[in-house]
Amino acid sequence: MMMELSAYRDIFIEELNEQLERIDQSLLTLEHAPAPELVQTIFRAAHTIKGSASTMGFREMSDLTHEVEYALEWVREKKPEITGKLIDTLFRALDAMKLLRTQYISGGDYADCSAVVAEIKALINMPDEPQPVRLPVLSPAERLLAEEAVVAGYSLLSVAVTLKEECLMKAARHYMLLQRIEDVCGKVVAVALSAAAAIGADEDSRYIRFAVVAAAGKDIQQISEQLAGDSDVQSIAVTPFVPGPETVTGAAAVEPSLAGPPSSPNMERGNSTQPTVRVSVERLDHLMNLVGELLIEQTSLADLSAAGLRNDPAKVLPGIGGVSDHMGTIIKELQEGVMKTRMLPIDQLFNRFPRLVRDLAHKLGKEIELLIQGGETELDRMIIEELSDPLIHLIRNSTDHGIESPEARVERGKSPKGMITLTSFHEENQVVIRLEDDGQGIDAGRIKASALSKGIITEEQAGFLTAQEAIHLIFEPGFSTAAEVSEVSGRGVGMDIVRSQIGRLNGIIDIETVPGQGTVFIIRLPLTLAIIKGLLVNVSGRVLILPMYNVAEIVRISPEDIQIIQGEQAIINHGRIVPLSWLRDKLHYPRTERSSKTIPLVIVRSVDRIAAFAVDEIIGNQEVVIKSLGVYLGTMNHLSGATILGNGRVALILDASYLVSH
């Protein structure tokens, strides 16, 4: 029985991701600092991928990595100059490997990588020699046919055929030979054609090599003799067929002629992979120790309870209080320990960006270096996954709009090479990410003029805008200062995505810029979205929760402090106009009588926006566990979840991003 491989699918994908990332990083380093050790690292990674892919029956990946491995072996032996063309070719091969990985996970048809293979061979002047035939893994129907033949006393053979180059009408000869093989052997189980022809070759060349799995009642010698003698055949090899993920029979690389990509019969491609997190044994041991302490305290509590039943309960109250305090400490540590198991170093995200910057710099004709700092900073896995798109758009913005061309930089007395610095660090209970460039900065006047011309703001609104507020217009949908739409930018959607994504993560974004010197984007994010510190407020007799990392300030005002600006209620806070809303009206709750002469306000900030919300009472803050509302309630944009309070009641958690933007 063939080994059940689907159980190892997730492990294979995780290892594949690691090795592809290793190749990516090593190629980037190799481009700037060639070293034999880097070539060896890439070679080992490719060899590992080839072996594991072959084991999993992922022949498309193993075939491609075989070519990459061959090219790297050539580099190791010939020691050629590491040119840009060589690096670009290896990067294209890496992109093809990543595409195959994506198609493997999703279950889609595999891409044709023959163009990449041809490019590799052309680069190293490698002749397009035929590679060993890999017979197709039998489909369930073909396996059943083969099993029936074996039960009937037939033996399974593989017949690998290579036609002569000068053979005319190779497709017709292919079908004639198939008929002959069936006549000689008895039954054809499966057929595979040679891999896609090289670029520029005609379709007929696909039939120059093919392999057949046949069920025969004769021995190999007899069949070989009966099939020999065709003037259009260069070679025929007949060998026993052994089912497996990769069976080599000695002609050319082949692919199944049936529709759809070949795959192992025991593999379940396209199944959704379960997200995984690697946790150090040290952290697991710490959690185990805490659970052990919790069990000890549970036993102590049970003993005290029994003692209280036998004697005066008042005598055991101090002991119960002590045990309760200790249990609270242990539970707090346990909570922190479990949260740390969800944490990943942010360099797992940052390491994707050097390649992005390299490709963009080449495309734009600029010289740009990316410096990464603080990659060891840990962040919740879910936040890391959601943070990828916003950072990609910010980096694209910096490379296209921020960093000038080498000629323009030299004219301004700068180095021709631009610098982008990506930094992360912890600050209190948040993670701060800084993306800084030494480019031309942002001109607030130009931003305002562009927003006016596109109808994003009116003349009246433009008159009230400060320079900082004008700069934040870059986050508005449809905004762009690009003169024309290019592959990199100009569509006016990138920065809008940044704001919406950061808002969904309950984050905040600031911009610091000096025209002619550069720009800094500062993103502040919570460490995790699973447990938050929330501000409890009372609105129309209901307890609601606002995430504390969105609370900029809590103030009390008198009704006289409320102003009407452009027909809307607002307050002046630290010299800034802040729009004011009554939270009860926002949520369509009934109004209640107010006895206090002052109005408690919560000033909430999300991404680059700020708003004040009037509530009935500020209760206090506490840590809460966010629970999903589920699909039963439908889409409720103003809520991010709910939690259960200490008294057993349910409190709704408000989505600050939605409230501020609507």
Short mmCIF file of C-alpha atoms in Angstrom, two decimals, residues 52-216:
data_model
loop_
_atom_site.label_atom_id
_atom_site.label_comp_id
_atom_site.label_asym_id
_atom_site.label_seq_id
_atom_site.Cartn_x
_atom_site.Cartn_y
_atom_site.Cartn_z
CA SER A 52 10.46 16.85 -0.39
CA ALA A 53 8.39 17.79 -3.48
CA SER A 54 9.34 14.51 -5.13
CA THR A 55 8.33 12.59 -2.01
CA MET A 56 4.96 14.35 -1.98
CA GLY A 57 4.34 13.56 -5.66
CA PHE A 58 4.63 17.25 -6.57
CA ARG A 59 6.50 16.52 -9.79
CA GLU A 60 6.11 20.00 -11.29
CA MET A 61 8.02 21.55 -8.39
CA SER A 62 10.69 18.83 -8.27
CA ASP A 63 11.31 19.14 -12.04
CA LEU A 64 11.72 22.91 -11.86
CA THR A 65 14.00 22.81 -8.80
CA HIS A 66 16.05 20.14 -10.57
CA GLU A 67 16.83 22.70 -13.29
CA VAL A 68 17.62 25.38 -10.69
CA GLU A 69 19.87 22.92 -8.87
CA TYR A 70 21.65 22.14 -12.15
CA ALA A 71 22.23 25.84 -12.77
CA LEU A 72 23.60 26.36 -9.25
CA GLU A 73 25.89 23.37 -9.69
CA TRP A 74 27.19 25.07 -12.84
CA VAL A 75 27.81 28.26 -10.85
CA ARG A 76 29.66 26.29 -8.16
CA GLU A 77 31.90 24.50 -10.65
CA LYS A 78 32.50 27.17 -13.32
CA LYS A 79 32.54 30.11 -10.87
CA PRO A 80 31.26 32.66 -13.40
CA GLU A 81 30.82 36.34 -12.62
CA ILE A 82 27.59 36.91 -10.67
CA THR A 83 25.85 39.16 -13.17
CA GLY A 84 22.50 40.91 -12.98
CA LYS A 85 21.23 38.60 -15.71
CA LEU A 86 22.08 35.52 -13.66
CA ILE A 87 20.36 36.93 -10.56
CA ASP A 88 17.29 37.99 -12.59
CA THR A 89 17.00 34.51 -14.09
CA LEU A 90 17.23 32.83 -10.69
CA PHE A 91 14.64 35.27 -9.32
CA ARG A 92 12.29 34.39 -12.18
CA ALA A 93 12.78 30.71 -11.38
CA LEU A 94 12.02 31.50 -7.74
CA ASP A 95 8.84 33.34 -8.76
CA ALA A 96 7.79 30.30 -10.79
CA MET A 97 8.39 28.08 -7.75
CA LYS A 98 6.26 30.39 -5.61
CA LEU A 99 3.50 30.30 -8.23
CA LEU A 100 3.57 26.49 -8.25
CA ARG A 101 3.36 26.52 -4.46
CA THR A 102 0.27 28.75 -4.60
CA GLN A 103 -1.36 26.50 -7.21
CA TYR A 104 -0.51 23.42 -5.15
CA ILE A 105 -2.23 24.91 -2.10
CA SER A 106 -5.28 26.14 -4.02
CA GLY A 107 -5.63 23.03 -6.16
CA GLY A 108 -5.57 24.93 -9.47
CA ASP A 109 -3.90 23.87 -12.70
CA TYR A 110 -0.12 24.20 -12.70
CA ALA A 111 1.58 26.90 -14.76
CA ASP A 112 3.84 26.00 -17.68
CA CYS A 113 7.41 26.69 -16.51
CA SER A 114 9.10 25.71 -19.79
CA ALA A 115 10.00 29.34 -20.57
CA VAL A 116 11.87 29.66 -17.26
CA VAL A 117 13.65 26.35 -17.85
CA ALA A 118 14.64 27.47 -21.36
CA GLU A 119 15.99 30.74 -19.92
CA ILE A 120 18.10 28.86 -17.37
CA LYS A 121 19.53 26.57 -20.03
CA ALA A 122 20.24 29.44 -22.39
CA LEU A 123 22.01 31.36 -19.63
CA ILE A 124 24.45 28.59 -18.81
CA ASN A 125 24.70 27.33 -22.40
CA MET A 126 23.33 23.99 -21.31
CA PRO A 127 22.13 21.76 -24.15
CA ASP A 128 18.48 20.85 -24.02
CA GLU A 129 19.19 17.21 -23.26
CA PRO A 130 16.36 14.83 -22.57
CA GLN A 131 15.84 14.21 -18.86
CA PRO A 132 14.67 10.90 -17.37
CA VAL A 133 11.05 10.04 -18.03
CA ARG A 134 8.86 10.32 -14.97
CA LEU A 135 5.86 8.16 -15.61
CA PRO A 136 2.51 9.58 -14.51
CA VAL A 137 1.17 8.64 -11.13
CA LEU A 138 -1.85 6.55 -11.98
CA SER A 139 -5.27 8.09 -11.52
CA PRO A 140 -7.81 6.12 -9.43
CA ALA A 141 -9.39 4.70 -12.60
CA GLU A 142 -6.01 3.73 -14.03
CA ARG A 143 -4.96 2.19 -10.71
CA LEU A 144 -8.11 0.08 -10.70
CA LEU A 145 -7.35 -1.05 -14.27
CA ALA A 146 -3.77 -1.91 -13.28
CA GLU A 147 -4.90 -3.86 -10.19
CA GLU A 148 -7.38 -5.86 -12.27
CA ALA A 149 -4.61 -6.69 -14.75
CA VAL A 150 -2.26 -7.85 -11.98
CA VAL A 151 -5.01 -10.02 -10.45
CA ALA A 152 -5.59 -11.53 -13.93
CA GLY A 153 -1.92 -12.58 -14.07
CA TYR A 154 -0.48 -9.73 -16.16
CA SER A 155 2.66 -7.81 -15.23
CA LEU A 156 2.93 -4.02 -15.38
CA LEU A 157 5.61 -2.65 -17.70
CA SER A 158 6.75 0.85 -18.64
CA VAL A 159 7.64 1.50 -22.27
CA ALA A 160 9.65 4.69 -22.93
CA VAL A 161 9.84 5.69 -26.60
CA THR A 162 12.01 8.32 -28.30
CA LEU A 163 11.39 9.14 -31.95
CA LYS A 164 14.09 10.38 -34.31
CA GLU A 165 14.34 14.13 -34.85
CA GLU A 166 13.87 13.71 -38.60
CA CYS A 167 10.64 11.73 -38.14
CA LEU A 168 7.82 13.44 -40.02
CA MET A 169 4.30 13.63 -38.52
CA LYS A 170 5.44 12.60 -35.06
CA ALA A 171 1.88 12.74 -33.69
CA ALA A 172 0.67 10.21 -36.27
CA ARG A 173 3.68 7.95 -35.55
CA HIS A 174 2.91 8.25 -31.82
CA TYR A 175 -0.64 6.91 -32.28
CA MET A 176 0.58 4.11 -34.57
CA LEU A 177 3.13 3.03 -31.97
CA LEU A 178 0.48 3.13 -29.23
CA GLN A 179 -1.63 0.72 -31.25
CA ARG A 180 1.39 -1.50 -31.80
CA ILE A 181 2.27 -1.52 -28.09
CA GLU A 182 -1.31 -2.48 -27.26
CA ASP A 183 -1.21 -5.30 -29.83
CA VAL A 184 2.09 -6.65 -28.48
CA CYS A 185 1.49 -6.17 -24.74
CA GLY A 186 -2.27 -6.64 -24.47
CA LYS A 187 -3.51 -3.53 -22.66
CA VAL A 188 -2.39 0.13 -22.33
CA VAL A 189 -3.06 1.49 -18.82
CA ALA A 190 -1.72 5.07 -19.08
CA VAL A 191 0.12 7.34 -21.51
CA ALA A 192 2.31 10.39 -20.93
CA LEU A 193 3.70 12.87 -23.47
CA SER A 194 6.99 14.76 -23.30
CA ALA A 195 6.97 18.06 -21.43
CA ALA A 196 5.95 21.26 -23.24
CA ALA A 197 8.20 21.99 -26.17
CA ALA A 198 10.77 24.76 -26.10
CA ILE A 199 9.69 28.25 -27.16
CA GLY A 200 9.24 28.45 -30.92
CA ALA A 201 8.95 24.68 -31.40
CA ASP A 202 5.89 23.26 -33.12
CA GLU A 203 3.21 21.22 -31.35
CA ASP A 204 4.29 18.06 -33.21
CA SER A 205 7.54 18.02 -31.20
CA ARG A 206 5.57 17.13 -28.05
CA TYR A 207 5.26 13.62 -29.44
CA ILE A 208 9.00 13.02 -29.92
CA ARG A 209 9.15 11.29 -26.54
CA PHE A 210 6.42 9.51 -24.65
CA ALA A 211 5.98 6.82 -22.05
CA VAL A 212 3.37 4.09 -21.70
CA VAL A 213 2.30 1.95 -18.76
CA ALA A 214 1.11 -1.38 -20.17
CA ALA A 215 -0.23 -4.65 -18.78
CA ALA A 216 1.49 -7.57 -20.54
#
